[in-house]
Amino acid sequence: MPSSKTIKTAKARPGGKRPATKTPKAARVSPPRATSKQATVIALLNQPEGATIATIMKATGWQPHSVRGFFAAVVRKKLGLMLESEKTEGVRVYRIIAGKPSKSKADNADRQAA
């Protein structure tokens, strides 16, 4: 006589997709830490006197190309802040100008509206 036990087999998910999560990805992102390198750089750039690449390199341990990349990718594009630079006495100083969105952020908003 056959066994009365039923054998359960694992079913493959259709298309290999993961099951839907209850919270969207954006809701799960935690706020930036106050002690992060990003917060440190933003604080330096928010000072009225601004900061040089050398100052930011010293504070973060980054290479010059990493600092410039951070300016372009995070400060201007991701955060949408207006970054001003001026050269005085042969040294370039960067600072964030409050209240003005960056040009790339404004361009993206115009493109999405059209």
CSV table of C-alpha atoms in Angstrom, one decimal:
chain,number,residue,atom,x,y,z
A,1,MET,CA,0.0,0.0,0.0
A,2,PRO,CA,1.4,3.5,-0.9
A,3,SER,CA,2.3,5.9,1.8
A,4,SER,CA,-0.3,8.5,2.6
A,5,LYS,CA,2.3,11.3,3.0
A,6,THR,CA,2.2,14.1,0.4
A,7,ILE,CA,5.3,15.4,-1.0
A,8,LYS,CA,5.6,19.1,-1.5
A,9,THR,CA,7.7,20.4,-4.3
A,10,ALA,CA,9.2,23.8,-4.5
A,11,LYS,CA,7.6,26.0,-7.2
A,12,ALA,CA,9.8,28.2,-9.3
A,13,ARG,CA,8.8,31.9,-9.3
A,14,PRO,CA,7.6,33.0,-12.7
A,15,GLY,CA,10.3,34.8,-14.6
A,16,GLY,CA,12.8,34.4,-11.8
A,17,LYS,CA,11.5,37.7,-10.2
A,18,ARG,CA,11.7,38.4,-6.6
A,19,PRO,CA,8.5,38.7,-4.6
A,20,ALA,CA,7.2,42.3,-4.3
A,21,THR,CA,8.3,44.2,-1.1
A,22,LYS,CA,5.9,46.2,1.0
A,23,THR,CA,8.0,49.4,1.2
A,24,PRO,CA,9.5,51.1,-1.9
A,25,LYS,CA,13.2,51.3,-2.2
A,26,ALA,CA,13.3,55.1,-1.6
A,27,ALA,CA,11.5,54.7,1.7
A,28,ARG,CA,14.1,52.4,3.0
A,29,VAL,CA,17.0,54.8,2.4
A,30,SER,CA,18.3,56.1,5.7
A,31,PRO,CA,19.2,59.8,6.2
A,32,PRO,CA,22.9,60.6,5.8
A,33,ARG,CA,25.0,60.3,9.0
A,34,ALA,CA,26.3,63.5,10.5
A,35,THR,CA,29.7,62.0,10.7
A,36,SER,CA,29.9,60.8,7.1
A,37,LYS,CA,32.5,62.1,4.6
A,38,GLN,CA,29.6,63.5,2.5
A,39,ALA,CA,28.4,65.5,5.5
A,40,THR,CA,31.9,66.7,6.2
A,41,VAL,CA,32.4,68.0,2.7
A,42,ILE,CA,29.0,69.7,2.6
A,43,ALA,CA,29.8,71.4,5.9
A,44,LEU,CA,33.1,72.7,4.5
A,45,LEU,CA,31.5,73.9,1.3
A,46,ASN,CA,28.7,75.7,3.3
A,47,GLN,CA,31.2,77.9,5.1
A,48,PRO,CA,31.2,81.5,3.9
A,49,GLU,CA,34.9,81.3,3.0
A,50,GLY,CA,34.3,77.9,1.2
A,51,ALA,CA,37.0,75.2,0.9
A,52,THR,CA,39.8,74.3,-1.4
A,53,ILE,CA,40.3,70.8,-3.0
A,54,ALA,CA,43.4,70.5,-0.7
A,55,THR,CA,41.3,71.2,2.4
A,56,ILE,CA,38.7,68.6,1.4
A,57,MET,CA,41.4,66.1,0.5
A,58,LYS,CA,42.9,66.5,4.0
A,59,ALA,CA,39.5,66.1,5.7
A,60,THR,CA,38.4,63.0,3.8
A,61,GLY,CA,41.6,61.3,2.6
A,62,TRP,CA,40.4,61.5,-1.0
A,63,GLN,CA,42.4,62.1,-4.1
A,64,PRO,CA,41.9,65.3,-6.1
A,65,HIS,CA,39.9,63.5,-8.9
A,66,SER,CA,37.6,62.0,-6.3
A,67,VAL,CA,36.8,65.4,-4.8
A,68,ARG,CA,36.0,66.8,-8.2
A,69,GLY,CA,33.9,63.8,-9.0
A,70,PHE,CA,32.0,64.3,-5.7
A,71,PHE,CA,31.3,67.9,-6.7
A,72,ALA,CA,29.9,66.9,-10.1
A,73,ALA,CA,28.0,63.7,-9.1
A,74,VAL,CA,26.8,64.3,-5.6
A,75,VAL,CA,26.8,68.1,-4.9
A,76,ARG,CA,25.5,69.2,-8.3
A,77,LYS,CA,23.5,66.3,-9.7
A,78,LYS,CA,22.2,64.3,-6.8
A,79,LEU,CA,21.7,67.0,-4.2
A,80,GLY,CA,21.0,69.8,-6.8
A,81,LEU,CA,23.1,72.4,-5.0
A,82,MET,CA,24.7,75.4,-6.8
A,83,LEU,CA,28.5,75.2,-6.4
A,84,GLU,CA,30.4,78.3,-7.0
A,85,SER,CA,34.2,78.4,-7.6
A,86,GLU,CA,36.5,81.4,-7.7
A,87,LYS,CA,40.2,81.7,-8.1
A,88,THR,CA,41.9,84.1,-5.7
A,89,GLU,CA,45.7,84.4,-5.3
A,90,GLY,CA,46.2,81.3,-7.5
A,91,VAL,CA,44.0,79.1,-5.3
A,92,ARG,CA,40.5,77.9,-6.4
A,93,VAL,CA,37.9,78.1,-3.6
A,94,TYR,CA,34.6,76.2,-3.8
A,95,ARG,CA,31.4,77.1,-1.9
A,96,ILE,CA,27.7,76.2,-2.0
A,97,ILE,CA,25.4,79.1,-2.8
A,98,ALA,CA,22.2,78.8,-0.8
A,99,GLY,CA,18.8,79.0,-2.5
A,100,LYS,CA,19.9,78.5,-6.1
A,101,PRO,CA,19.5,75.0,-7.7
A,102,SER,CA,22.3,73.8,-9.9
A,103,LYS,CA,22.0,74.3,-13.7
A,104,SER,CA,21.9,70.5,-14.3
A,105,LYS,CA,19.0,70.0,-11.8
A,106,ALA,CA,17.0,72.8,-13.4
A,107,ASP,CA,17.7,71.4,-16.9
A,108,ASN,CA,16.4,68.0,-15.8
A,109,ALA,CA,13.2,69.5,-14.4
A,110,ASP,CA,12.6,71.4,-17.6
A,111,ARG,CA,13.1,68.2,-19.7
A,112,GLN,CA,10.7,66.2,-17.5
A,113,ALA,CA,8.0,68.9,-17.7
A,114,ALA,CA,8.1,68.9,-21.6
